[in-house]
CSV table of C-alpha atoms and ligand atoms in Angstrom, one decimal:
chain,number,residue,atom,x,y,z
Z,236,MET,CA,52.6,-19.1,19.1
Z,237,ALA,CA,51.5,-16.4,21.0
Z,238,ASN,CA,49.9,-17.4,23.8
Z,239,THR,CA,48.4,-13.9,25.1
Z,240,ALA,CA,46.2,-11.5,22.0
Z,241,THR,CA,46.3,-7.6,22.3
Z,242,LEU,CA,43.6,-6.0,21.8
Z,243,ASN,CA,43.2,-2.3,21.3
Z,244,ILE,CA,40.5,-1.0,22.5
Z,245,GLU,CA,39.7,3.2,22.6
Z,246,GLY,CA,43.2,3.5,23.0
Z,247,LYS,CA,43.8,1.2,26.4
Z,248,GLU,CA,45.6,-2.2,25.2
Z,249,LEU,CA,44.3,-5.0,27.2
Z,250,ASN,CA,45.7,-9.1,27.3
Z,251,TYR,CA,44.0,-11.9,26.8
Z,252,PRO,CA,44.5,-15.9,27.9
Z,253,VAL,CA,45.1,-17.6,24.3
Z,254,ILE,CA,43.5,-21.5,24.8
Z,255,ILE,CA,44.8,-24.0,22.4
Z,256,GLY,CA,42.4,-26.9,21.9
Z,257,SER,CA,44.7,-30.8,21.5
Z,258,GLU,CA,44.0,-30.6,17.6
Z,259,GLY,CA,45.9,-26.8,17.4
Z,260,GLU,CA,42.5,-24.5,17.6
Z,261,LYS,CA,42.7,-21.4,18.6
Z,262,ALA,CA,40.6,-19.6,20.9
Z,263,ILE,CA,41.0,-16.2,22.9
Z,264,ASP,CA,38.9,-16.0,26.1
Z,265,ILE,CA,37.8,-12.7,26.2
Z,266,SER,CA,35.9,-14.0,28.7
Z,267,LYS,CA,37.3,-11.2,31.1
Z,268,LEU,CA,36.5,-7.7,28.0
Z,269,ARG,CA,33.7,-6.9,28.9
Z,270,ALA,CA,34.1,-6.3,33.3
Z,271,GLU,CA,37.5,-4.6,31.8
Z,272,THR,CA,36.3,-2.6,28.8
Z,273,GLY,CA,32.6,-2.9,28.9
Z,274,TYR,CA,32.8,-4.5,25.7
Z,275,ILE,CA,31.0,-7.0,24.1
Z,276,THR,CA,31.7,-9.3,21.5
Z,277,TYR,CA,29.2,-9.2,18.6
Z,278,ASP,CA,29.6,-12.6,16.6
Z,279,ASP,CA,25.5,-13.0,15.3
Z,280,GLY,CA,25.4,-16.6,14.4
Z,281,PHE,CA,27.7,-18.1,16.7
Z,282,GLY,CA,30.2,-18.5,14.1
Z,283,ASN,CA,34.0,-17.3,15.6
Z,284,THR,CA,32.2,-18.1,19.3
Z,285,GLY,CA,32.9,-21.1,21.2
Z,286,SER,CA,30.7,-21.4,23.8
Z,287,CYS,CA,33.2,-24.7,25.6
Z,288,GLN,CA,36.0,-26.8,26.2
Z,289,SER,CA,34.4,-30.9,25.7
Z,290,LYS,CA,36.8,-33.8,25.1
Z,291,ILE,CA,33.6,-35.6,22.9
Z,292,THR,CA,34.0,-35.2,19.2
Z,293,TYR,CA,36.4,-33.3,16.7
Z,294,ILE,CA,35.4,-31.5,13.8
Z,295,ASP,CA,38.0,-29.9,11.2
Z,296,GLY,CA,35.4,-28.3,7.9
Z,297,GLU,CA,38.1,-27.2,5.7
Z,298,VAL,CA,40.0,-30.7,5.9
Z,299,GLY,CA,36.5,-32.5,6.1
Z,300,ILE,CA,37.3,-34.6,9.5
Z,301,LEU,CA,35.4,-36.5,12.0
Z,302,ARG,CA,35.9,-38.1,14.5
Z,303,TYR,CA,34.5,-39.0,17.9
Z,304,ARG,CA,36.7,-39.5,21.1
Z,305,GLY,CA,39.7,-38.9,18.8
Z,306,TYR,CA,38.8,-42.7,16.6
Z,307,PRO,CA,38.5,-41.2,12.9
Z,308,ILE,CA,34.5,-41.8,11.6
Z,309,GLU,CA,35.5,-43.9,9.0
Z,310,GLN,CA,37.7,-45.8,11.1
Z,311,LEU,CA,34.1,-46.0,13.7
Z,312,ALA,CA,32.2,-46.6,10.9
Z,313,GLU,CA,33.6,-49.6,9.1
Z,314,LYS,CA,34.7,-51.5,12.4
Z,315,SER,CA,32.0,-50.4,14.9
Z,316,ASN,CA,28.1,-50.4,15.5
Z,317,PHE,CA,25.9,-47.5,16.8
Z,318,VAL,CA,25.0,-49.3,20.0
Z,319,GLU,CA,29.0,-49.4,20.8
Z,320,SER,CA,30.2,-46.2,19.4
Z,321,SER,CA,27.7,-44.8,21.5
Z,322,TYR,CA,29.2,-46.3,24.3
Z,323,LEU,CA,32.5,-44.8,22.9
Z,324,VAL,CA,31.0,-41.4,22.5
Z,325,MET,CA,28.9,-40.7,26.2
Z,326,ASN,CA,31.5,-42.6,28.1
Z,327,GLY,CA,35.0,-41.9,26.1
Z,328,GLU,CA,36.8,-45.1,25.9
Z,329,LEU,CA,35.5,-48.1,24.0
Z,330,PRO,CA,33.8,-50.5,25.8
Z,331,THR,CA,36.1,-54.1,27.5
Z,332,ALA,CA,34.1,-57.3,26.4
Z,333,GLN,CA,31.9,-57.0,29.6
Z,334,GLN,CA,31.2,-53.6,29.7
Z,335,ARG,CA,29.9,-53.9,25.7
Z,336,ALA,CA,27.7,-56.7,27.7
Z,337,ASP,CA,26.4,-54.9,30.6
Z,338,PHE,CA,25.1,-51.5,28.6
Z,339,SER,CA,23.3,-53.5,26.1
Z,340,LYS,CA,21.3,-56.0,29.0
Z,341,LEU,CA,20.7,-52.0,30.2
Z,342,LEU,CA,19.2,-51.3,26.8
Z,343,THR,CA,17.4,-54.3,26.6
Z,344,GLU,CA,16.0,-53.9,29.6
Z,345,ASN,CA,14.9,-50.5,29.0
Z,346,ALA,CA,13.5,-50.7,25.4
Z,347,PRO,CA,9.3,-52.1,27.1
Z,348,LEU,CA,7.3,-47.6,27.8
Z,349,ARG,CA,5.5,-48.0,30.7
Z,350,GLU,CA,1.8,-48.5,30.4
Z,351,GLY,CA,1.2,-45.0,30.9
Z,352,MET,CA,3.3,-43.6,28.6
Z,353,ILE,CA,2.0,-46.0,26.3
Z,354,ARG,CA,-1.1,-44.2,26.5
Z,355,PHE,CA,0.2,-41.1,26.5
Z,356,ILE,CA,1.4,-41.9,23.5
Z,357,GLN,CA,-2.0,-42.6,21.6
Z,358,SER,CA,-3.8,-39.2,23.8
Z,359,PHE,CA,-2.4,-37.9,20.3
Z,360,PRO,CA,-3.5,-36.7,17.5
Z,361,ARG,CA,-3.3,-39.2,14.3
Z,362,ASP,CA,-1.9,-36.5,12.6
Z,363,ALA,CA,0.8,-35.1,15.0
Z,364,HIS,CA,3.8,-34.8,14.3
Z,365,PRO,CA,6.0,-37.7,15.3
Z,366,MET,CA,8.5,-34.3,16.6
Z,367,ALA,CA,6.5,-32.9,18.5
Z,368,VAL,CA,5.7,-36.8,20.1
Z,369,LEU,CA,9.1,-37.3,21.4
Z,370,SER,CA,9.3,-34.4,22.6
Z,371,ALA,CA,6.6,-34.6,24.8
Z,372,THR,CA,7.9,-37.4,25.5
Z,373,LEU,CA,11.0,-37.4,26.5
Z,374,ASN,CA,10.4,-34.6,28.5
Z,375,ALA,CA,7.5,-36.9,29.7
Z,376,LEU,CA,10.2,-39.5,31.2
Z,377,GLY,CA,10.9,-36.6,33.8
Z,378,ALA,CA,7.9,-37.2,35.1
Z,379,TYR,CA,7.7,-41.5,35.0
Z,380,TYR,CA,11.7,-41.4,36.3
Z,381,PRO,CA,12.0,-38.5,39.1
Z,382,HIS,CA,14.4,-40.0,41.0
Z,383,LEU,CA,16.9,-39.3,36.9
Z,384,ALA,CA,15.2,-36.0,36.7
Z,385,SER,CA,16.5,-34.5,40.4
Z,386,ASN,CA,17.5,-31.5,38.8
Z,387,ASN,CA,20.1,-32.0,41.0
Z,388,HIS,CA,23.3,-32.4,39.0
Z,389,GLN,CA,25.3,-34.4,41.4
Z,390,ASN,CA,22.1,-36.8,42.2
Z,391,ASP,CA,21.3,-36.1,38.4
Z,392,LEU,CA,25.0,-38.1,38.0
Z,393,ALA,CA,24.6,-40.5,40.2
Z,394,HIS,CA,21.8,-42.0,37.8
Z,395,PHE,CA,23.3,-41.9,34.8
Z,396,ASP,CA,23.8,-44.8,33.3
Z,397,GLU,CA,20.7,-45.7,34.3
Z,398,ALA,CA,19.3,-42.5,32.5
Z,399,ALA,CA,21.4,-42.7,29.2
Z,400,ALA,CA,20.0,-46.2,28.6
Z,401,ILE,CA,16.4,-45.0,29.5
Z,402,ALA,CA,17.1,-42.3,26.7
Z,403,ILE,CA,18.6,-44.3,23.9
Z,404,SER,CA,16.5,-47.4,24.4
Z,405,LYS,CA,12.7,-46.0,24.6
Z,406,VAL,CA,13.7,-42.5,22.6
Z,407,ARG,CA,13.9,-45.7,19.9
Z,408,THR,CA,10.5,-47.5,21.3
Z,409,ILE,CA,8.0,-44.0,21.8
Z,410,ALA,CA,9.7,-43.0,17.4
Z,411,ALA,CA,7.9,-46.5,16.5
Z,412,HIS,CA,5.2,-46.7,18.6
Z,413,THR,CA,4.3,-43.3,17.4
Z,414,TYR,CA,3.7,-44.7,14.3
Z,415,ARG,CA,1.8,-47.1,14.7
Z,416,VAL,CA,-0.5,-44.8,16.6
Z,417,SER,CA,-0.3,-42.8,13.5
Z,418,ASN,CA,-0.8,-45.5,11.3
Z,419,GLY,CA,-3.6,-47.3,13.2
Z,420,LEU,CA,-1.5,-49.8,14.1
Z,421,PRO,CA,-1.0,-52.8,17.0
Z,422,PHE,CA,1.4,-52.1,19.0
Z,423,ASN,CA,4.4,-54.1,18.8
Z,424,TYR,CA,6.8,-54.9,22.1
Z,425,PRO,CA,10.2,-54.3,22.0
Z,426,LYS,CA,11.9,-58.6,21.8
Z,427,PRO,CA,14.5,-59.2,24.1
Z,428,THR,CA,16.1,-61.0,21.5
Z,429,LEU,CA,17.3,-58.7,18.8
Z,430,GLY,CA,19.6,-56.2,18.5
Z,431,TYR,CA,18.9,-52.6,19.0
Z,432,CYS,CA,18.7,-51.6,15.5
Z,433,GLU,CA,16.8,-55.0,14.0
Z,434,ASN,CA,14.6,-54.1,17.3
Z,435,PHE,CA,13.8,-51.1,16.1
Z,436,LEU,CA,12.7,-52.4,12.4
Z,437,HIS,CA,10.6,-55.0,14.2
Z,438,LEU,CA,9.0,-52.3,16.4
Z,439,MET,CA,8.4,-50.4,13.2
Z,440,PHE,CA,6.7,-53.5,11.0
Z,441,SER,CA,6.5,-56.6,12.3
Z,442,LYS,CA,3.2,-57.3,12.1
Z,443,PRO,CA,1.2,-59.2,13.7
Z,444,TYR,CA,0.6,-62.2,11.2
Z,445,GLU,CA,4.2,-61.9,9.9
Z,446,GLU,CA,7.1,-61.1,12.0
Z,447,TYR,CA,9.3,-58.0,10.3
Z,448,ALA,CA,13.2,-59.6,9.6
Z,449,PRO,CA,15.2,-57.0,7.6
Z,450,THR,CA,18.2,-58.3,6.1
Z,451,PRO,CA,21.1,-57.9,7.0
Z,452,GLU,CA,21.8,-55.3,4.6
Z,453,VAL,CA,18.8,-53.0,5.9
Z,454,ALA,CA,20.0,-54.0,9.3
Z,455,SER,CA,23.8,-52.1,8.7
Z,456,ALA,CA,22.7,-49.4,7.0
Z,457,LEU,CA,20.3,-48.1,9.3
Z,458,ASN,CA,23.4,-48.8,11.2
Z,459,LEU,CA,25.5,-47.0,10.2
Z,460,PHE,CA,22.8,-43.3,9.6
Z,461,LEU,CA,22.6,-44.1,13.3
Z,462,LEU,CA,26.5,-44.1,13.8
Z,463,LEU,CA,27.1,-41.7,11.6
Z,464,HIS,CA,24.7,-39.3,13.3
Z,465,ALA,CA,25.6,-39.9,16.9
Z,466,ASP,CA,27.3,-36.1,17.8
Z,467,HIS,CA,28.5,-33.3,16.4
Z,468,GLU,CA,30.1,-30.9,18.6
Z,469,GLN,CA,27.8,-27.5,19.0
Z,470,ASN,CA,25.8,-28.4,16.4
Z,471,CYS,CA,22.1,-25.7,16.9
Z,472,SER,CA,20.0,-28.7,18.8
Z,473,THR,CA,23.2,-30.1,20.8
Z,474,SER,CA,24.0,-26.2,22.3
Z,475,THR,CA,20.4,-26.5,23.3
Z,476,VAL,CA,20.8,-29.0,25.3
Z,477,ARG,CA,23.8,-27.5,26.5
Z,478,MET,CA,22.4,-24.4,27.3
Z,479,VAL,CA,19.2,-26.5,28.8
Z,480,ALA,CA,21.1,-28.6,31.2
Z,481,SER,CA,23.6,-25.4,32.5
Z,482,ALA,CA,20.8,-24.5,33.9
Z,483,GLY,CA,20.9,-27.0,36.4
Z,484,ALA,CA,18.2,-29.0,34.1
Z,485,ASN,CA,18.0,-32.5,34.0
Z,486,LEU,CA,18.7,-35.2,31.5
Z,487,PHE,CA,15.8,-35.6,29.7
Z,488,ALA,CA,14.1,-32.2,30.3
Z,489,SER,CA,17.2,-31.0,28.2
Z,490,VAL,CA,17.4,-34.3,25.1
Z,491,SER,CA,14.1,-33.2,24.9
Z,492,ALA,CA,13.8,-29.5,23.8
Z,493,GLY,CA,17.5,-30.6,21.7
Z,494,VAL,CA,14.8,-33.1,19.4
Z,495,ASN,CA,12.7,-29.9,19.5
Z,496,ALA,CA,15.1,-27.7,18.0
Z,497,LEU,CA,16.4,-30.4,15.2
Z,498,TRP,CA,13.2,-30.3,14.1
Z,499,GLY,CA,13.8,-27.4,11.7
Z,500,PRO,CA,14.9,-27.9,9.0
Z,501,LEU,CA,17.9,-25.9,8.4
Z,502,HIS,CA,18.8,-29.0,11.1
Z,503,GLY,CA,17.9,-31.8,11.2
Z,504,GLY,CA,14.4,-31.3,9.2
Z,505,ALA,CA,16.7,-31.1,6.6
Z,506,ASN,CA,17.0,-34.6,5.7
Z,507,MET,CA,13.3,-34.7,4.9
Z,508,ALA,CA,13.0,-31.2,2.9
Z,509,VAL,CA,16.0,-33.0,1.0
Z,510,LEU,CA,14.1,-35.9,0.0
Z,511,GLU,CA,10.2,-32.9,-0.5
Z,512,MET,CA,12.8,-31.2,-2.9
Z,513,LEU,CA,13.7,-33.7,-5.3
Z,514,GLN,CA,10.1,-34.9,-5.6
Z,515,LYS,CA,9.0,-31.6,-6.5
Z,516,ILE,CA,12.0,-31.0,-8.7
Z,517,HIS,CA,10.7,-34.6,-10.1
Z,518,ASP,CA,7.1,-33.9,-10.4
Z,519,ASP,CA,8.2,-30.6,-12.3
Z,520,GLY,CA,9.2,-32.9,-15.3
Z,521,ASP,CA,12.7,-30.7,-14.4
Z,522,ASP,CA,15.7,-32.7,-13.9
Z,523,GLY,CA,17.3,-30.5,-11.7
Z,524,THR,CA,18.5,-27.2,-13.8
Z,525,ARG,CA,16.0,-25.1,-13.5
Z,526,PHE,CA,15.9,-25.6,-9.6
Z,527,ILE,CA,19.2,-24.8,-9.0
Z,528,ALA,CA,18.8,-21.5,-11.6
Z,529,ALA,CA,16.1,-20.3,-9.2
Z,530,ALA,CA,18.4,-21.4,-6.5
Z,531,LYS,CA,21.1,-19.2,-7.2
Z,532,ALA,CA,19.3,-16.2,-8.5
Z,533,GLY,CA,17.5,-16.6,-4.7
Z,534,LYS,CA,14.3,-17.2,-6.9
Z,535,GLY,CA,13.6,-20.5,-5.2
Z,536,ASP,CA,14.4,-22.2,-2.6
Z,537,ARG,CA,18.4,-23.1,-1.2
Z,538,LEU,CA,19.3,-26.6,-1.7
Z,539,MET,CA,18.9,-28.6,0.5
Z,540,GLY,CA,21.6,-31.1,1.5
Z,541,PHE,CA,23.6,-29.1,1.2
Z,542,GLY,CA,26.0,-26.3,2.3
Z,543,HIS,CA,27.8,-26.6,6.5
Z,544,ARG,CA,28.1,-24.4,8.8
Z,545,VAL,CA,31.5,-25.4,10.0
Z,546,TYR,CA,32.3,-28.6,6.3
Z,547,LYS,CA,34.0,-26.1,3.8
Z,548,ASN,CA,34.8,-29.6,2.0
Z,549,TYR,CA,32.9,-32.4,1.1
Z,550,ASP,CA,30.7,-34.0,4.6
Z,551,PRO,CA,33.0,-37.3,5.3
Z,552,ARG,CA,29.6,-38.5,6.3
Z,553,ALA,CA,27.9,-37.9,3.3
Z,554,LYS,CA,30.6,-39.6,1.7
Z,555,ILE,CA,30.6,-43.6,3.8
Z,556,ILE,CA,26.7,-42.7,3.9
Z,557,LYS,CA,26.2,-42.6,0.0
Z,558,ALA,CA,28.8,-45.4,-0.5
Z,559,SER,CA,26.2,-48.0,1.3
Z,560,PHE,CA,23.9,-46.3,-0.3
Z,561,TYR,CA,23.7,-48.7,-2.6
Z,562,LYS,CA,25.0,-52.6,-1.1
Z,563,ALA,CA,21.2,-51.0,0.8
Z,564,LEU,CA,19.9,-50.8,-2.7
Z,565,ALA,CA,20.5,-53.9,-4.2
Z,566,SER,CA,19.7,-55.5,-1.1
Z,567,LEU,CA,15.9,-54.5,-1.1
Z,568,GLY,CA,15.9,-55.2,-5.1
Z,569,ILE,CA,15.1,-51.3,-5.8
Z,570,LYS,CA,17.0,-51.0,-9.2
Z,571,ASN,CA,15.3,-47.5,-10.9
Z,572,ASP,CA,14.4,-44.5,-8.2
Z,573,PRO,CA,13.9,-42.3,-10.3
Z,574,LEU,CA,14.3,-39.3,-7.3
Z,575,LEU,CA,18.3,-41.3,-6.8
Z,576,ASP,CA,19.1,-40.0,-10.9
Z,577,ILE,CA,17.8,-36.5,-9.5
Z,578,ALA,CA,20.1,-35.9,-6.4
Z,579,MET,CA,23.3,-37.5,-8.2
Z,580,LYS,CA,22.0,-34.8,-11.3
Z,581,LEU,CA,21.5,-32.2,-8.9
Z,582,GLU,CA,25.6,-33.4,-7.3
Z,583,GLU,CA,27.2,-33.2,-10.2
Z,584,VAL,CA,26.0,-30.0,-11.5
Z,585,ALA,CA,26.4,-27.9,-8.5
Z,586,LEU,CA,30.3,-29.3,-7.6
Z,587,SER,CA,30.5,-28.6,-11.1
Z,588,ASP,CA,29.1,-24.5,-11.1
Z,589,ASP,CA,31.0,-21.6,-9.5
Z,590,TYR,CA,27.6,-20.4,-7.2
Z,591,PHE,CA,28.8,-23.4,-4.9
Z,592,VAL,CA,32.0,-23.7,-5.5
Z,593,SER,CA,32.8,-20.6,-5.0
Z,594,ARG,CA,30.8,-20.7,-2.0
Z,595,LYS,CA,32.2,-23.9,-0.9
Z,596,LEU,CA,28.6,-25.9,-0.7
Z,597,TYR,CA,29.0,-29.3,-0.7
Z,598,PRO,CA,26.6,-32.1,0.2
Z,599,ASN,CA,26.4,-32.2,4.0
Z,600,VAL,CA,25.6,-35.9,5.9
Z,601,ASP,CA,21.3,-34.8,4.8
Z,602,PHE,CA,21.4,-35.3,1.1
Z,603,TYR,CA,21.8,-39.0,0.8
Z,604,SER,CA,20.6,-40.1,4.8
Z,605,GLY,CA,16.7,-38.8,3.4
Z,606,LEU,CA,16.6,-41.4,0.3
Z,607,ILE,CA,18.7,-44.4,2.4
Z,608,MET,CA,14.8,-43.4,4.9
Z,609,ARG,CA,13.0,-43.7,1.7
Z,610,ALA,CA,14.6,-47.0,0.5
Z,611,LEU,CA,13.8,-48.6,4.4
Z,612,GLY,CA,10.5,-48.5,4.3
Z,613,ILE,CA,10.9,-44.8,6.7
Z,614,PRO,CA,8.1,-42.9,6.0
Z,615,LEU,CA,9.1,-38.7,5.5
Z,616,ASN,CA,7.1,-37.7,8.8
Z,617,MET,CA,9.6,-40.1,10.5
Z,618,PHE,CA,12.7,-38.9,9.1
Z,619,THR,CA,14.5,-36.0,11.7
Z,620,VAL,CA,13.2,-38.2,13.6
Z,621,MET,CA,15.4,-40.8,12.8
Z,622,PHE,CA,18.0,-38.6,12.9
Z,623,ALA,CA,17.4,-37.8,17.4
Z,624,ILE,CA,17.5,-40.7,17.5
Z,625,GLY,CA,21.3,-41.3,16.6
Z,626,ARG,CA,21.8,-38.4,18.8
Z,627,MET,CA,20.6,-38.9,21.3
Z,628,PRO,CA,24.2,-40.8,22.7
Z,629,GLY,CA,25.8,-37.6,21.6
Z,630,TRP,CA,22.9,-35.3,23.6
Z,631,ILE,CA,23.6,-37.7,26.9
Z,632,ALA,CA,27.8,-37.3,26.8
Z,633,GLN,CA,26.9,-33.1,26.3
Z,634,TRP,CA,25.1,-33.0,28.6
Z,635,ARG,CA,27.5,-34.9,31.3
Z,636,GLU,CA,29.9,-32.7,30.1
Z,637,VAL,CA,28.2,-30.1,31.2
Z,638,ALA,CA,26.1,-31.4,34.1
Z,639,ALA,CA,29.7,-32.3,35.6
Z,640,ASN,CA,31.5,-29.6,34.4
Z,641,PRO,CA,33.1,-28.3,38.8
Z,642,LYS,CA,33.1,-24.9,37.9
Z,643,LEU,CA,29.8,-24.9,35.3
Z,644,LYS,CA,28.1,-21.4,34.8
Z,645,ILE,CA,24.7,-20.6,33.1
Z,646,TYR,CA,25.0,-20.3,29.5
Z,647,ARG,CA,23.7,-16.1,29.9
Z,648,PRO,CA,24.5,-14.5,25.9
Z,649,ARG,CA,25.2,-10.5,25.7
Z,650,GLN,CA,23.3,-8.6,23.3
Z,651,ILE,CA,23.6,-4.9,21.6
Z,652,TYR,CA,20.0,-3.2,22.6
Z,653,THR,CA,18.6,-2.1,18.7
Z,654,GLY,CA,14.8,-0.7,19.8
Z,655,ALA,CA,13.5,2.3,21.3
Z,656,ASN,CA,15.0,4.7,23.8
Z,657,GLN,CA,12.7,4.9,26.8
Z,658,ARG,CA,10.0,6.4,26.3
Z,659,ASN,CA,6.4,7.4,28.5
Z,660,PHE,CA,3.6,5.2,28.3
Z,661,VAL,CA,1.0,6.7,25.8
Z,662,PRO,CA,-3.0,6.4,26.7
Z,663,MET,CA,-5.2,4.1,24.5
Z,664,ASN,CA,-7.1,7.1,23.5
Z,665,LEU,CA,-4.1,8.7,22.7
Z,666,ARG,CA,-2.6,6.2,20.7
Z,667,GLN,CA,-2.4,6.0,16.1
Z,668,GLY,CA,-2.6,2.7,14.6
A,75,CMC,N1,22.0,-23.8,-2.1
A,75,CMC,C1,22.1,-22.6,-2.1
A,75,CMC,N2,22.8,-21.2,-1.6
A,75,CMC,C2,23.2,-21.4,-0.6
A,75,CMC,C3,23.3,-23.1,0.0
A,75,CMC,C4,22.0,-23.8,0.0
A,75,CMC,N3,21.9,-24.9,0.3
A,75,CMC,N4,23.5,-22.2,1.7
A,75,CMC,C5,23.9,-21.6,1.9
A,75,CMC,N5,23.8,-20.5,0.2
A,75,CMC,C6,24.3,-19.5,0.0
A,75,CMC,C7,24.4,-18.3,0.4
A,75,CMC,O1,22.4,-17.9,0.2
A,75,CMC,C8,25.3,-17.6,0.6
A,75,CMC,O2,24.9,-16.9,-0.6
A,75,CMC,P1,25.6,-14.8,-0.3
A,75,CMC,O3,26.7,-15.5,-0.1
A,75,CMC,O4,25.7,-14.7,-2.1
A,75,CMC,O5,24.8,-14.9,0.3
A,75,CMC,C9,26.4,-18.5,1.1
A,75,CMC,O6,25.9,-19.0,0.8
A,75,CMC,C10,27.0,-18.4,2.7
A,75,CMC,O7,25.5,-18.9,3.3
A,75,CMC,P2,24.7,-19.1,4.4
A,75,CMC,O8,23.0,-18.9,5.3
A,75,CMC,O9,25.3,-17.9,5.2
A,75,CMC,O10,25.7,-20.1,5.0
A,75,CMC,P3,25.6,-20.6,6.7
A,75,CMC,O11,26.8,-21.2,7.0
A,75,CMC,O12,24.4,-19.5,7.3
A,75,CMC,O13,24.3,-21.6,6.5
A,75,CMC,C11,22.9,-23.9,6.3
A,75,CMC,C12,24.4,-23.0,6.7
A,75,CMC,C13,23.4,-25.4,6.4
A,75,CMC,C14,22.2,-23.5,7.1
A,75,CMC,C15,22.8,-23.9,4.3
A,75,CMC,O14,24.1,-24.3,4.1
A,75,CMC,C16,21.1,-24.0,4.9
A,75,CMC,O15,20.6,-23.4,4.8
A,75,CMC,N6,22.0,-25.5,3.6
A,75,CMC,C17,20.8,-26.1,3.2
A,75,CMC,C18,19.9,-26.4,4.7
A,75,CMC,C19,20.8,-28.5,5.1
A,75,CMC,O16,21.1,-29.1,4.1
A,75,CMC,N7,20.7,-28.1,6.7
A,75,CMC,C20,21.7,-28.8,7.0
A,75,CMC,C21,22.8,-29.2,8.1
A,75,CMC,S1,23.9,-30.6,7.7
A,75,CMC,C22,22.8,-31.1,9.0
A,75,CMC,C23,22.7,-30.4,10.1
A,75,CMC,O17,24.5,-30.6,10.6
A,75,CMC,O18,22.5,-29.9,10.7
């Protein structure tokens, strides 16, 4: 295999090193290109750009492979859980029994919020979008724990375990408190005896007169949902986290920026958009056929929950989540869900339609995850918040990788300027509208 690539620019031959990843992925290292030629590369949307070298997650989108730290997602989904997989993603290895117990203890200790943070959440309007509250409150963690958020990577890395546990544990408490405020409900305090997912469901749904006790199937559906979202290499929000981290910013500021990127409907907001789409199809008395025809003609909305920048095959997470979905439905006693029927029909039509087949548009994780959230009683505007809770360990791991890089350079892409050439300032009285 070639270990250099030759570029011919304006008659000049230049050799650039080829980098080969541990799974044989190849990249041309063009970091000296501009200095040597004055050229930069142009890659709208970064579809062909490797922005970093990373040891966390491997995806082969053509085949439909996803691995955290080398472990196939199918094995983790079957044998692990969210907390253990979070440890793996952040630390690189599965925890020993002692490490697992220490990590759980840290999560339990860091579950409650300071009273000031509770008042901060209460101060938002009741109809505030929970992603706005989440991003603001995660960022505010830096104000409550300044010794963990010094914006000095060496110092912040020395406190990594504590900061990571605060982010993973409190993101769940913040999310649930936000839900309680927006519904005019009293807060529930985290219970040290409950597991991560059971505690979240308690924080969300326990009533003063009745504790919420999920069935094991419901708790494990939530566990699986979170585990499947734990990391996904250099997606939009993760790249955002790394970008912010590259400036030297602390963990809380970086993950808060990740939440904002995730909010967009082409990224984490898609799980919410899928449910809205299914509801609209249902309300219009369509079985999905008309919606698909409009999406293909470019006259309607895209088929949300379909397509992926990297997966050109079935998203492996969608396969796993679809299989677990039926167990959760049965445990909740949900028999007929018209939106599920529409989803099945859309999937069937799209998988046999040349428009979708030729563009390699397959269901992604969001196609079924919205339906799972709905079955668990999570309100629509919280769907993307659930994604953020799941993605937190991945963002933290990626922040750590950037912060610990001894050769770290601030991320600073170039551009091709296409605006006006130099011109002279025009006084107000000569400007034409
Ligand atoms: N419905 C209909 N047509 C589509 C869809 C769709 N969902 N997705 C892509 N296309 C078409 C698109 O119109 C284009 O057609 P043409 O070549 O004729 O112009 C072609 O497929 C390629 O699309 P693209 O926008 O260039 O592809 P991309 O890699 O830039 O976009 C995507 C990836 C996920 C943004 C896109 O597929 C999409 O908008 N999907 C719906 C939103 C969604 O489900 N997002 C969740 C992604 S998974 C969760 C996550 O990782 O955040």
